[in-house]
XYZ file of C-alpha atoms in Angstrom:
117
model
C 0.000 0.000 0.000
C 1.336 3.415 -0.969
C 0.250 6.980 -0.438
C -1.221 8.194 -3.726
C 1.571 10.598 -4.568
C 4.174 11.103 -7.283
C 6.627 8.712 -5.603
C 4.251 5.743 -5.578
C 4.988 4.493 -9.132
C 8.740 4.216 -8.561
C 8.330 2.683 -5.101
C 5.943 0.112 -6.544
C 8.324 -0.624 -9.431
C 11.146 -1.384 -7.005
C 8.880 -3.589 -4.874
C 7.721 -5.591 -7.921
C 11.278 -6.141 -9.139
C 12.402 -7.159 -5.648
C 9.567 -9.670 -5.308
C 10.178 -11.209 -8.731
C 13.833 -11.690 -7.800
C 12.782 -13.256 -4.477
C 10.651 -15.701 -6.480
C 13.804 -16.534 -8.534
C 12.568 -15.004 -11.779
C 15.544 -13.796 -13.778
C 14.071 -12.457 -17.025
C 16.145 -10.728 -19.660
C 16.662 -6.980 -19.699
C 13.881 -6.294 -22.197
C 11.358 -8.069 -19.961
C 12.660 -6.257 -16.889
C 12.309 -2.968 -18.754
C 8.716 -3.899 -19.645
C 7.892 -4.856 -16.040
C 9.291 -1.529 -14.838
C 7.446 0.549 -17.435
C 4.161 -1.307 -17.034
C 4.248 -1.073 -13.240
C 4.885 2.659 -13.423
C 2.027 3.123 -15.919
C -0.441 1.100 -13.875
C 0.366 2.828 -10.599
C 0.481 6.316 -12.143
C -2.991 5.680 -13.572
C -4.401 4.820 -10.157
C -2.593 7.731 -8.485
C -4.300 10.053 -10.984
C -7.668 9.027 -9.516
C -6.752 11.285 -6.565
C -7.565 8.841 -3.805
C -5.538 8.734 -0.600
C -3.721 5.488 -1.319
C -3.013 2.883 -3.987
C -2.056 -0.750 -3.702
C -0.133 -3.045 -5.981
C -0.741 -6.775 -6.110
C 1.626 -9.220 -7.782
C 1.062 -12.876 -8.577
C 2.836 -15.436 -10.710
C 1.823 -18.578 -12.538
C 3.314 -20.613 -15.368
C 6.140 -18.187 -16.119
C 3.915 -15.127 -16.117
C 3.374 -12.322 -13.633
C 0.145 -10.422 -13.101
C 0.615 -6.866 -11.876
C -2.528 -5.150 -10.584
C -2.859 -1.609 -9.264
C -5.907 -0.470 -7.306
C -6.806 3.163 -6.614
C -8.879 2.682 -3.426
C -11.000 5.633 -4.537
C -14.626 4.533 -4.299
C -17.333 6.232 -6.297
C -15.472 6.585 -9.571
C -17.579 6.681 -12.724
C -17.446 3.673 -15.009
C -14.266 4.794 -16.779
C -15.742 7.511 -18.950
C -12.356 9.187 -18.982
C -9.913 9.152 -21.882
C -7.105 7.655 -19.802
C -8.259 4.044 -20.097
C -7.696 3.311 -23.784
C -4.465 5.311 -23.920
C -2.983 3.579 -20.873
C -3.930 0.131 -22.170
C -2.421 0.997 -25.557
C 0.839 2.008 -23.841
C 0.826 -1.183 -21.772
C 0.307 -3.462 -24.777
C 3.118 -1.710 -26.637
C 5.457 -3.908 -24.592
C 5.931 -7.225 -26.405
C 6.066 -9.292 -23.231
C 2.566 -8.142 -22.142
C 0.042 -10.831 -23.066
C -3.102 -9.359 -21.500
C -4.254 -6.218 -19.750
C -7.426 -4.582 -18.587
C -9.081 -1.882 -16.562
C -12.347 -1.540 -14.686
C -13.896 0.099 -11.660
C -15.569 -1.422 -8.658
C -16.621 -0.433 -5.182
C -12.959 -0.194 -4.188
C -11.921 2.091 -7.067
C -10.129 1.658 -10.382
C -8.334 -1.625 -11.071
C -5.796 -1.759 -13.864
C -3.711 -4.856 -14.560
C -1.314 -6.513 -16.959
C 0.015 -10.034 -17.452
C 3.675 -10.204 -18.474
C 5.573 -13.214 -19.864
C 8.690 -13.638 -17.787
């Protein structure tokens, strides 16, 4: 969990990289670059929702990692903003991303990506 401020994306990026290393994932530099960029994009998107905090959730399965960022800002509209498609386009620009998505729920905006490691 991070305060929703300008430092959150980089703190989350470091935490994701640290956890992947702890799980003994040693992807190549291009995949690491994608994980870094995608994490920063996801967290920056949730920070922009102007809630008080954001959280990042990381899971792995079958050589893939799922990175999910949550804004914890309840009451958001159903993604009528222009950020959604642009963010997802930027996320999928990374070749190692196999899936991504974004939605809102009672706990705020959720944005996620699955990365081949």
